[in-house]
mmCIF file of C-alpha atoms and ligand atoms in Angstrom:
data_model
loop_
_atom_site.group_PDB
_atom_site.id
_atom_site.type_symbol
_atom_site.label_atom_id
_atom_site.label_comp_id
_atom_site.label_asym_id
_atom_site.label_seq_id
_atom_site.Cartn_x
_atom_site.Cartn_y
_atom_site.Cartn_z
ATOM 1 C CA UNK X 13 -9.171 216.720 -114.408
ATOM 2 C CA UNK X 14 -8.823 219.377 -117.133
ATOM 3 C CA UNK X 15 -7.282 222.727 -116.221
ATOM 4 C CA UNK X 16 -9.906 224.679 -118.174
ATOM 5 C CA UNK X 17 -13.047 222.773 -117.248
ATOM 6 C CA UNK X 18 -16.474 223.458 -118.572
ATOM 7 C CA UNK X 19 -19.924 221.999 -118.514
ATOM 8 C CA UNK X 20 -21.786 221.058 -121.653
ATOM 9 C CA UNK X 21 -25.234 220.833 -120.064
ATOM 10 C CA UNK X 22 -27.921 221.895 -122.489
ATOM 11 C CA UNK X 23 -30.723 223.765 -120.791
ATOM 12 C CA UNK X 24 -34.113 222.401 -121.803
ATOM 13 C CA UNK X 25 -37.212 224.505 -121.415
ATOM 14 C CA UNK X 26 -39.801 223.429 -118.864
ATOM 15 C CA UNK X 27 -39.084 222.957 -115.157
ATOM 16 C CA UNK X 28 -41.253 219.817 -115.295
ATOM 17 C CA UNK X 29 -38.461 217.988 -117.127
ATOM 18 C CA UNK X 30 -36.229 218.135 -114.025
ATOM 19 C CA UNK X 31 -35.727 214.776 -112.283
ATOM 20 C CA UNK X 32 -36.709 216.228 -108.911
ATOM 21 C CA UNK X 33 -39.908 218.212 -108.916
ATOM 22 C CA UNK X 34 -40.391 220.142 -105.733
ATOM 23 C CA UNK X 35 -43.978 220.751 -104.800
ATOM 24 C CA UNK X 36 -42.907 223.166 -102.105
ATOM 25 C CA UNK X 37 -44.769 226.401 -101.667
ATOM 26 C CA UNK X 38 -43.040 229.680 -102.461
ATOM 27 C CA UNK X 39 -40.329 230.449 -104.998
ATOM 28 C CA UNK X 40 -39.499 227.611 -107.398
ATOM 29 C CA UNK X 41 -35.923 227.876 -108.562
ATOM 30 C CA UNK X 42 -34.545 226.443 -111.795
ATOM 31 C CA UNK X 43 -31.021 225.092 -111.098
ATOM 32 C CA UNK X 44 -30.162 225.254 -114.796
ATOM 33 C CA UNK X 45 -29.966 229.045 -114.724
ATOM 34 C CA UNK X 46 -27.103 228.784 -112.220
ATOM 35 C CA UNK X 47 -25.418 226.163 -114.401
ATOM 36 C CA UNK X 48 -25.607 228.566 -117.356
ATOM 37 C CA UNK X 49 -24.054 231.418 -115.366
ATOM 38 C CA UNK X 50 -20.538 229.948 -115.547
ATOM 39 C CA UNK X 51 -18.316 226.888 -115.675
ATOM 40 C CA UNK X 52 -18.029 224.361 -112.875
ATOM 41 C CA UNK X 53 -14.550 224.582 -111.386
ATOM 42 C CA UNK X 54 -13.826 220.849 -111.226
ATOM 43 C CA UNK X 55 -10.238 221.376 -110.194
ATOM 44 C CA UNK X 56 -11.255 223.341 -107.102
ATOM 45 C CA UNK X 57 -13.793 220.668 -106.180
ATOM 46 C CA UNK X 58 -11.237 217.902 -106.741
ATOM 47 C CA UNK X 59 -8.964 219.612 -104.210
ATOM 48 C CA UNK X 60 -11.597 219.000 -101.498
ATOM 49 C CA UNK X 61 -10.946 215.244 -101.652
ATOM 50 C CA UNK X 62 -10.386 213.820 -98.163
ATOM 51 C CA UNK X 63 -10.754 217.221 -96.449
ATOM 52 C CA UNK X 64 -12.966 218.160 -93.497
ATOM 53 C CA UNK X 65 -15.391 221.066 -93.367
ATOM 54 C CA UNK X 66 -15.556 222.414 -89.828
ATOM 55 C CA UNK X 67 -15.751 226.173 -90.149
ATOM 56 C CA UNK X 68 -17.356 228.522 -92.703
ATOM 57 C CA UNK X 69 -14.152 230.547 -92.772
ATOM 58 C CA UNK X 70 -12.572 227.595 -94.627
ATOM 59 C CA UNK X 71 -14.856 228.347 -97.571
ATOM 60 C CA UNK X 72 -13.730 230.934 -100.103
ATOM 61 C CA UNK X 73 -16.077 232.498 -102.619
ATOM 62 C CA UNK X 74 -14.883 230.335 -105.519
ATOM 63 C CA UNK X 75 -15.460 227.110 -103.572
ATOM 64 C CA UNK X 76 -18.969 228.200 -102.557
ATOM 65 C CA UNK X 77 -19.793 228.956 -106.196
ATOM 66 C CA UNK X 78 -18.201 225.720 -107.470
ATOM 67 C CA UNK X 79 -20.155 223.626 -104.960
ATOM 68 C CA UNK X 80 -23.373 225.495 -105.818
ATOM 69 C CA UNK X 81 -22.906 224.856 -109.538
ATOM 70 C CA UNK X 82 -22.150 221.169 -108.875
ATOM 71 C CA UNK X 83 -25.317 221.041 -106.760
ATOM 72 C CA UNK X 84 -27.230 222.602 -109.651
ATOM 73 C CA UNK X 85 -25.887 219.861 -111.915
ATOM 74 C CA UNK X 86 -27.015 217.178 -109.466
ATOM 75 C CA UNK X 87 -30.457 218.788 -109.316
ATOM 76 C CA UNK X 88 -30.703 218.998 -113.117
ATOM 77 C CA UNK X 89 -29.729 215.587 -114.451
ATOM 78 C CA UNK X 90 -30.601 211.935 -114.063
ATOM 79 C CA UNK X 91 -27.677 210.267 -112.326
ATOM 80 C CA UNK X 92 -29.212 206.966 -111.266
ATOM 81 C CA UNK X 93 -26.884 204.871 -113.441
ATOM 82 C CA UNK X 94 -23.747 206.662 -112.292
ATOM 83 C CA UNK X 95 -24.036 205.772 -108.580
ATOM 84 C CA UNK X 96 -21.555 208.471 -107.517
ATOM 85 C CA UNK X 97 -21.233 207.315 -103.876
ATOM 86 C CA UNK X 98 -21.347 203.581 -104.557
ATOM 87 C CA UNK X 99 -19.272 201.744 -101.905
ATOM 88 C CA UNK X 100 -19.036 204.726 -99.529
ATOM 89 C CA UNK X 101 -20.425 204.803 -95.991
ATOM 90 C CA UNK X 102 -21.408 208.044 -94.269
ATOM 91 C CA UNK X 103 -21.828 208.137 -90.482
ATOM 92 C CA UNK X 104 -24.392 210.710 -89.383
ATOM 93 C CA UNK X 105 -23.647 211.225 -85.689
ATOM 94 C CA UNK X 106 -26.255 213.556 -84.214
ATOM 95 C CA UNK X 107 -25.904 214.292 -80.508
ATOM 96 C CA UNK X 108 -28.465 217.111 -80.804
ATOM 97 C CA UNK X 109 -31.933 217.273 -82.360
ATOM 98 C CA UNK X 110 -32.360 217.839 -86.095
ATOM 99 C CA UNK X 111 -35.051 217.539 -88.735
ATOM 100 C CA UNK X 112 -33.465 218.934 -91.890
ATOM 101 C CA UNK X 113 -29.737 218.472 -91.523
ATOM 102 C CA UNK X 114 -29.588 214.783 -90.640
ATOM 103 C CA UNK X 115 -32.352 213.703 -92.976
ATOM 104 C CA UNK X 116 -31.152 215.758 -95.951
ATOM 105 C CA UNK X 117 -27.609 214.419 -95.498
ATOM 106 C CA UNK X 118 -28.944 210.874 -95.326
ATOM 107 C CA UNK X 119 -31.204 211.436 -98.322
ATOM 108 C CA UNK X 120 -28.231 212.920 -100.196
ATOM 109 C CA UNK X 121 -26.111 209.809 -99.578
ATOM 110 C CA UNK X 122 -28.849 207.266 -100.265
ATOM 111 C CA UNK X 123 -29.924 208.959 -103.500
ATOM 112 C CA UNK X 124 -26.329 208.649 -104.746
ATOM 113 C CA UNK X 125 -26.146 204.946 -103.817
ATOM 114 C CA UNK X 126 -23.969 205.395 -100.754
ATOM 115 C CA UNK X 127 -24.835 203.836 -97.395
ATOM 116 C CA UNK X 128 -25.595 205.465 -94.048
ATOM 117 C CA UNK X 129 -24.850 204.550 -90.433
ATOM 118 C CA UNK X 130 -27.183 206.787 -88.475
ATOM 119 C CA UNK X 131 -26.875 207.938 -84.872
ATOM 120 C CA UNK X 132 -30.065 209.960 -84.415
ATOM 121 C CA UNK X 133 -29.475 210.530 -80.709
ATOM 122 C CA UNK X 134 -26.221 210.434 -78.742
ATOM 123 C CA UNK X 135 -27.888 208.486 -75.936
ATOM 124 C CA UNK X 136 -27.901 205.350 -78.106
ATOM 125 C CA UNK X 137 -24.077 205.424 -78.131
ATOM 126 C CA UNK X 138 -21.484 204.821 -75.397
ATOM 127 C CA UNK X 139 -21.960 208.496 -74.444
ATOM 128 C CA UNK X 140 -24.772 207.178 -72.206
ATOM 129 C CA UNK X 141 -22.095 205.178 -70.349
ATOM 130 C CA UNK X 142 -19.643 208.047 -70.147
ATOM 131 C CA UNK X 143 -17.610 207.360 -73.312
ATOM 132 C CA UNK X 144 -15.646 210.300 -74.703
ATOM 133 C CA UNK X 145 -15.980 211.802 -78.174
ATOM 134 C CA UNK X 146 -12.240 211.251 -78.553
ATOM 135 C CA UNK X 147 -12.724 207.476 -78.276
ATOM 136 C CA UNK X 148 -15.826 207.532 -80.471
ATOM 137 C CA UNK X 149 -13.747 209.228 -83.179
ATOM 138 C CA UNK X 150 -11.274 206.350 -83.071
ATOM 139 C CA UNK X 151 -14.126 203.837 -83.527
ATOM 140 C CA UNK X 152 -15.594 205.729 -86.489
ATOM 141 C CA UNK X 153 -12.346 205.366 -88.447
ATOM 142 C CA UNK X 154 -13.097 201.795 -89.484
ATOM 143 C CA UNK X 155 -16.881 202.098 -89.604
ATOM 144 C CA UNK X 156 -17.292 204.810 -92.234
ATOM 145 C CA UNK X 157 -15.654 206.998 -94.870
ATOM 146 C CA UNK X 158 -16.957 210.361 -93.649
ATOM 147 C CA UNK X 159 -18.469 211.561 -90.367
ATOM 148 C CA UNK X 160 -21.228 214.163 -90.309
ATOM 149 C CA UNK X 161 -21.610 215.333 -86.722
ATOM 150 C CA UNK X 162 -23.923 217.641 -84.811
ATOM 151 C CA UNK X 163 -23.277 218.333 -81.149
ATOM 152 C CA UNK X 164 -24.440 220.971 -78.644
ATOM 153 C CA UNK X 165 -20.860 221.694 -77.495
ATOM 154 C CA UNK X 166 -18.718 224.104 -79.526
ATOM 155 C CA UNK X 167 -15.525 222.204 -78.643
ATOM 156 C CA UNK X 168 -16.980 218.847 -79.813
ATOM 157 C CA UNK X 169 -15.405 219.173 -83.275
ATOM 158 C CA UNK X 170 -11.922 219.471 -81.761
ATOM 159 C CA UNK X 171 -12.542 216.526 -79.445
ATOM 160 C CA UNK X 172 -13.699 214.083 -82.097
ATOM 161 C CA UNK X 173 -10.921 215.117 -84.467
ATOM 162 C CA UNK X 174 -8.228 214.087 -81.999
ATOM 163 C CA UNK X 175 -8.444 210.484 -83.224
ATOM 164 C CA UNK X 176 -10.552 210.812 -86.371
ATOM 165 C CA UNK X 177 -8.709 209.972 -89.578
ATOM 166 C CA UNK X 178 -11.647 210.255 -92.003
ATOM 167 C CA UNK X 179 -13.137 213.634 -93.035
ATOM 168 C CA UNK X 180 -15.461 215.404 -90.605
ATOM 169 C CA UNK X 181 -18.364 217.547 -91.766
ATOM 170 C CA UNK X 182 -19.593 219.830 -89.015
ATOM 171 C CA UNK X 183 -23.392 219.770 -89.030
ATOM 172 C CA UNK X 184 -23.646 222.322 -86.211
ATOM 173 C CA UNK X 185 -21.557 222.632 -83.032
ATOM 174 C CA UNK X 186 -23.324 224.561 -80.308
ATOM 175 C CA UNK X 187 -23.220 228.290 -80.974
ATOM 176 C CA UNK X 188 -20.150 227.737 -83.167
ATOM 177 C CA UNK X 189 -20.702 227.027 -86.843
ATOM 178 C CA UNK X 190 -23.068 225.407 -89.317
ATOM 179 C CA UNK X 191 -21.055 225.619 -92.542
ATOM 180 C CA UNK X 192 -23.199 223.301 -94.675
ATOM 181 C CA UNK X 193 -26.247 225.401 -93.765
ATOM 182 C CA UNK X 194 -24.314 228.389 -95.120
ATOM 183 C CA UNK X 195 -23.578 226.453 -98.312
ATOM 184 C CA UNK X 196 -27.203 225.513 -98.901
ATOM 185 C CA UNK X 197 -28.360 229.043 -98.046
ATOM 186 C CA UNK X 198 -26.033 230.396 -100.703
ATOM 187 C CA UNK X 199 -27.077 227.668 -103.124
ATOM 188 C CA UNK X 200 -30.665 228.962 -102.852
ATOM 189 C CA UNK X 201 -29.574 232.586 -103.146
ATOM 190 C CA UNK X 202 -27.378 231.921 -106.193
ATOM 191 C CA UNK X 203 -30.184 230.011 -107.915
ATOM 192 C CA UNK X 204 -32.531 232.881 -107.166
ATOM 193 C CA UNK X 205 -30.137 235.427 -108.692
ATOM 194 C CA UNK X 206 -27.349 233.645 -110.646
ATOM 195 C CA UNK X 207 -25.512 236.891 -111.467
ATOM 196 C CA UNK X 208 -24.454 236.997 -107.796
ATOM 197 C CA UNK X 209 -22.188 234.046 -108.672
ATOM 198 C CA UNK X 210 -20.359 236.000 -111.364
ATOM 199 C CA UNK X 211 -17.233 238.041 -110.572
ATOM 200 C CA UNK X 212 -18.724 241.095 -112.333
ATOM 201 C CA UNK X 213 -22.245 241.130 -110.889
ATOM 202 C CA UNK X 214 -24.143 244.025 -112.552
ATOM 203 C CA UNK X 215 -24.820 246.917 -110.170
ATOM 204 C CA UNK X 216 -28.586 246.584 -110.520
ATOM 205 C CA UNK X 217 -28.403 242.927 -109.400
ATOM 206 C CA UNK X 218 -26.378 243.547 -106.249
ATOM 207 C CA UNK X 219 -28.283 242.985 -103.043
ATOM 208 C CA UNK X 220 -28.909 244.616 -99.716
ATOM 209 C CA UNK X 221 -29.002 241.749 -97.198
ATOM 210 C CA UNK X 222 -30.971 242.001 -93.977
ATOM 211 C CA UNK X 223 -30.103 239.746 -91.046
ATOM 212 C CA UNK X 224 -32.735 239.407 -88.331
ATOM 213 C CA UNK X 225 -30.867 237.584 -85.604
ATOM 214 C CA UNK X 226 -27.586 237.590 -83.763
ATOM 215 C CA UNK X 227 -24.644 236.201 -85.751
ATOM 216 C CA UNK X 228 -22.590 236.129 -82.557
ATOM 217 C CA UNK X 229 -24.675 233.352 -80.968
ATOM 218 C CA UNK X 230 -26.651 231.789 -83.818
ATOM 219 C CA UNK X 231 -24.521 229.317 -85.738
ATOM 220 C CA UNK X 232 -26.608 229.296 -88.930
ATOM 221 C CA UNK X 233 -26.658 233.105 -89.106
ATOM 222 C CA UNK X 234 -22.944 233.252 -88.323
ATOM 223 C CA UNK X 235 -22.027 230.862 -91.138
ATOM 224 C CA UNK X 236 -24.359 232.620 -93.590
ATOM 225 C CA UNK X 237 -22.885 236.045 -92.820
ATOM 226 C CA UNK X 238 -19.327 234.703 -92.930
ATOM 227 C CA UNK X 239 -19.933 233.500 -96.496
ATOM 228 C CA UNK X 240 -21.769 236.731 -97.400
ATOM 229 C CA UNK X 241 -18.629 238.683 -96.502
ATOM 230 C CA UNK X 242 -16.833 236.740 -99.271
ATOM 231 C CA UNK X 243 -19.269 238.128 -101.847
ATOM 232 C CA UNK X 244 -18.113 241.745 -102.010
ATOM 233 C CA UNK X 245 -19.221 242.968 -105.431
ATOM 234 C CA UNK X 246 -22.479 241.034 -105.169
ATOM 235 C CA UNK X 247 -23.570 242.078 -101.669
ATOM 236 C CA UNK X 248 -23.868 245.869 -101.553
ATOM 237 C CA UNK X 249 -24.669 246.142 -97.880
ATOM 238 C CA UNK X 250 -25.578 244.018 -94.835
ATOM 239 C CA UNK X 251 -27.993 245.357 -92.215
ATOM 240 C CA UNK X 252 -28.234 243.393 -88.963
ATOM 241 C CA UNK X 253 -31.478 243.894 -87.059
ATOM 242 C CA UNK X 254 -31.078 243.166 -83.364
ATOM 243 C CA UNK X 255 -31.820 244.567 -79.929
ATOM 244 C CA UNK X 256 -28.321 243.600 -78.807
ATOM 245 C CA UNK X 257 -25.610 246.263 -78.633
ATOM 246 C CA UNK X 258 -23.098 243.876 -80.264
ATOM 247 C CA UNK X 259 -24.953 241.143 -82.177
ATOM 248 C CA UNK X 260 -21.856 240.292 -84.247
ATOM 249 C CA UNK X 261 -19.516 239.031 -81.529
ATOM 250 C CA UNK X 262 -15.732 238.874 -81.430
ATOM 251 C CA UNK X 263 -15.219 235.943 -83.784
ATOM 252 C CA UNK X 264 -16.979 237.537 -86.742
ATOM 253 C CA UNK X 265 -16.312 241.131 -85.681
ATOM 254 C CA UNK X 266 -12.782 241.296 -87.081
ATOM 255 C CA UNK X 267 -13.904 239.976 -90.424
ATOM 256 C CA UNK X 268 -16.762 242.492 -90.566
ATOM 257 C CA UNK X 269 -14.333 245.323 -89.819
ATOM 258 C CA UNK X 270 -11.958 244.273 -92.580
ATOM 259 C CA UNK X 271 -14.674 243.684 -95.187
ATOM 260 C CA UNK X 272 -15.297 246.124 -98.057
ATOM 261 C CA UNK X 273 -19.026 245.462 -97.547
ATOM 262 C CA UNK X 274 -20.849 248.064 -95.467
ATOM 263 C CA UNK X 275 -22.295 246.390 -92.359
ATOM 264 C CA UNK X 276 -24.802 248.329 -90.231
ATOM 265 C CA UNK X 277 -26.716 247.422 -87.066
ATOM 266 C CA UNK X 278 -30.196 248.703 -86.238
ATOM 267 C CA UNK X 279 -32.929 247.786 -83.783
ATOM 268 C CA UNK X 280 -35.671 249.075 -86.062
ATOM 269 C CA UNK X 281 -36.823 246.487 -88.606
ATOM 270 C CA UNK X 282 -39.645 248.622 -89.992
ATOM 271 C CA UNK X 283 -37.229 251.423 -90.846
ATOM 272 C CA UNK X 284 -35.091 249.245 -93.137
ATOM 273 C CA UNK X 285 -37.297 246.396 -94.310
ATOM 274 C CA UNK X 286 -38.583 248.062 -97.490
ATOM 275 C CA UNK X 287 -34.998 248.418 -98.770
ATOM 276 C CA UNK X 288 -33.939 244.786 -98.235
ATOM 277 C CA UNK X 289 -33.616 242.406 -101.197
ATOM 278 C CA UNK X 290 -33.081 239.281 -99.086
ATOM 279 C CA UNK X 291 -33.913 238.925 -95.397
ATOM 280 C CA UNK X 292 -32.317 236.131 -93.356
ATOM 281 C CA UNK X 293 -34.436 235.326 -90.305
ATOM 282 C CA UNK X 294 -33.648 233.217 -87.277
ATOM 283 C CA UNK X 295 -34.603 233.234 -83.627
ATOM 284 C CA UNK X 296 -33.030 230.074 -82.196
ATOM 285 C CA UNK X 297 -29.682 230.289 -80.435
ATOM 286 C CA UNK X 298 -27.815 227.662 -78.459
ATOM 287 C CA UNK X 299 -26.472 229.298 -75.336
ATOM 288 C CA UNK X 300 -24.637 226.945 -73.022
ATOM 289 C CA UNK X 301 -26.472 223.651 -73.353
ATOM 290 C CA UNK X 302 -29.978 224.951 -73.937
ATOM 291 C CA UNK X 303 -31.922 226.646 -76.704
ATOM 292 C CA UNK X 304 -32.896 230.280 -76.350
ATOM 293 C CA UNK X 305 -35.187 232.295 -78.537
ATOM 294 C CA UNK X 306 -33.659 235.647 -79.345
ATOM 295 C CA UNK X 307 -35.062 238.422 -81.478
ATOM 296 C CA UNK X 308 -38.419 236.708 -81.905
ATOM 297 C CA UNK X 309 -40.019 240.089 -81.247
ATOM 298 C CA UNK X 310 -39.118 240.902 -84.853
ATOM 299 C CA UNK X 311 -41.759 239.303 -87.015
ATOM 300 C CA UNK X 312 -42.442 239.055 -90.726
ATOM 301 C CA UNK X 313 -45.995 238.629 -92.024
ATOM 302 C CA UNK X 314 -47.949 239.519 -95.178
ATOM 303 C CA UNK X 315 -48.534 242.931 -93.518
ATOM 304 C CA UNK X 316 -44.795 243.716 -93.442
ATOM 305 C CA UNK X 317 -43.755 246.409 -95.892
ATOM 306 C CA UNK X 318 -41.543 244.053 -97.926
ATOM 307 C CA UNK X 319 -39.877 245.250 -101.112
ATOM 308 C CA UNK X 320 -41.598 243.728 -104.163
ATOM 309 C CA UNK X 321 -39.472 240.755 -105.238
ATOM 310 C CA UNK X 322 -37.680 240.522 -101.898
ATOM 311 C CA UNK X 323 -37.040 237.002 -100.616
ATOM 312 C CA UNK X 324 -37.161 235.730 -97.046
ATOM 313 C CA UNK X 325 -34.646 233.117 -95.924
ATOM 314 C CA UNK X 326 -34.775 231.020 -92.771
ATOM 315 C CA UNK X 327 -32.750 227.931 -91.768
ATOM 316 C CA UNK X 328 -35.832 226.635 -89.896
ATOM 317 C CA UNK X 329 -37.176 225.480 -87.455
ATOM 318 C CA UNK X 330 -39.308 228.591 -87.092
ATOM 319 C CA UNK X 331 -41.436 229.921 -84.358
ATOM 320 C CA UNK X 332 -43.756 232.904 -84.570
ATOM 321 C CA UNK X 333 -41.142 235.229 -86.111
ATOM 322 C CA UNK X 334 -42.187 233.985 -89.561
ATOM 323 C CA UNK X 335 -45.922 233.944 -90.280
ATOM 324 C CA UNK X 336 -46.999 230.787 -92.205
ATOM 325 C CA UNK X 337 -49.280 233.082 -94.216
ATOM 326 C CA UNK X 338 -46.093 234.046 -96.120
ATOM 327 C CA UNK X 339 -45.558 230.432 -97.249
ATOM 328 C CA UNK X 340 -47.752 230.788 -100.321
ATOM 329 C CA UNK X 341 -46.120 234.011 -101.450
ATOM 330 C CA UNK X 342 -43.178 234.574 -103.764
ATOM 331 C CA UNK X 343 -41.250 235.978 -100.794
ATOM 332 C CA UNK X 344 -40.824 232.427 -99.516
ATOM 333 C CA UNK X 345 -37.296 231.246 -100.302
ATOM 334 C CA UNK X 346 -37.049 229.237 -97.077
ATOM 335 C CA UNK X 347 -38.697 226.098 -98.406
ATOM 336 C CA UNK X 348 -36.418 226.235 -101.455
ATOM 337 C CA UNK X 349 -33.444 226.415 -99.084
ATOM 338 C CA UNK X 350 -34.579 223.229 -97.312
ATOM 339 C CA UNK X 351 -35.325 221.422 -100.595
ATOM 340 C CA UNK X 352 -31.962 222.367 -102.125
ATOM 341 C CA UNK X 353 -30.142 221.026 -99.052
ATOM 342 C CA UNK X 354 -30.047 217.531 -100.550
ATOM 343 C CA UNK X 355 -28.181 218.641 -103.691
ATOM 344 C CA UNK X 356 -25.878 221.062 -101.894
ATOM 345 C CA UNK X 357 -24.850 218.277 -99.512
ATOM 346 C CA UNK X 358 -24.503 215.787 -102.359
ATOM 347 C CA UNK X 359 -22.022 218.108 -104.076
ATOM 348 C CA UNK X 360 -19.959 218.436 -100.901
ATOM 349 C CA UNK X 361 -20.005 214.668 -100.221
ATOM 350 C CA UNK X 362 -18.930 213.842 -103.783
ATOM 351 C CA UNK X 363 -16.032 216.276 -103.400
ATOM 352 C CA UNK X 364 -14.932 215.130 -99.934
ATOM 353 C CA UNK X 365 -15.256 211.439 -100.865
ATOM 354 C CA UNK X 366 -13.206 211.787 -104.047
ATOM 355 C CA UNK X 367 -16.096 211.165 -106.438
ATOM 356 C CA UNK X 368 -16.208 214.553 -108.140
ATOM 357 C CA UNK X 369 -14.770 212.964 -111.307
ATOM 358 C CA UNK X 370 -18.004 211.000 -111.733
ATOM 359 C CA UNK X 371 -19.984 214.235 -111.754
ATOM 360 C CA UNK X 372 -17.571 215.779 -114.232
ATOM 361 C CA UNK X 373 -18.132 212.770 -116.478
ATOM 362 C CA UNK X 374 -21.910 213.343 -116.375
ATOM 363 C CA UNK X 375 -21.431 216.967 -117.329
ATOM 364 C CA UNK X 376 -19.145 215.999 -120.196
ATOM 365 C CA UNK X 377 -16.648 218.241 -118.426
HETATM 366 N N1 CP T 416 -31.493 224.183 -90.428
HETATM 367 C C1 CP T 416 -31.262 223.216 -89.520
HETATM 368 O O1 CP T 416 -30.119 223.047 -89.032
HETATM 369 O O2 CP T 416 -32.342 222.473 -89.221
HETATM 370 P P1 CP T 416 -32.346 221.199 -88.261
HETATM 371 O O3 CP T 416 -32.019 221.703 -86.869
HETATM 372 O O4 CP T 416 -33.694 220.617 -88.364
HETATM 373 O O5 CP T 416 -31.272 220.256 -88.728
#
């Protein structure tokens, strides 16, 4: 791969020329604006070959941006002939319920001509007979080239890795982490405002992020905030809205303390909402082995005093914290997050499976 890589993608005019036309409600994002904002760092992506992604703290700012730009490339061009994942098998091992994560990973692989072995429910495996994750990891080594696992137990990623020799992508481990959710969240945010991806983001483009939820116990929020803390210079301030005295928790707390970004906590959403440029909502936490709804007393609806141009993010599934009446408004970035998941995950899979060179060839480097 070249040491000074670049992309030669020409940006045509209408969105309708894109290979994938999302009919989703809400904000429609043009991936080509992110592609124009800077070069794709192919070398950094090449270094992800044969690596696992378990924790959001393993992602630095440059890698998040490089993966987002590669995702934007995948969303912008016709790649049918290239078959980037031809000959590769992904195992999606889901021991906990999922709509978006499993299906978008599987769609990502299949659209790139890879193959999928799908475990939609742990009870169809030897787990039902008392088999350990350690032994299942050993089995996976010859069955696939990458394992994408979701599990309700935080320690599950350590267990399966004891014998696993192929890369592991953590698709959510209890209240631990959901790093690929963080990647796709940032992919949506960087498409929405591509200057956030640049090292010298203009002051007027910097954002005040609102977090309605508890990063300490919500894995999607935790991974999103962890990545946000890497974007000092683009994120002016983070305000966490929660009834809890310490919504951040120990794990993230140290990083918050050492960050140059101002992080505040309030229990009054109405007091801050009109100043927020992007609001990340969530209400679902995994505590122990069951789901709990936290912070669902904070609700957003068309009656909320939102800043004009502000966007609402949500990993989904939602409950009544997010009024469906907002779906048809330009505040809705949450459907764009879910739609972009396919391309964000394709970029990661191409990198982890050593196929990033095929994408670089499409871009003309
Ligand atoms: N965002 C997310 O993790 O959704 P699923 O639980 O449907 O995978």
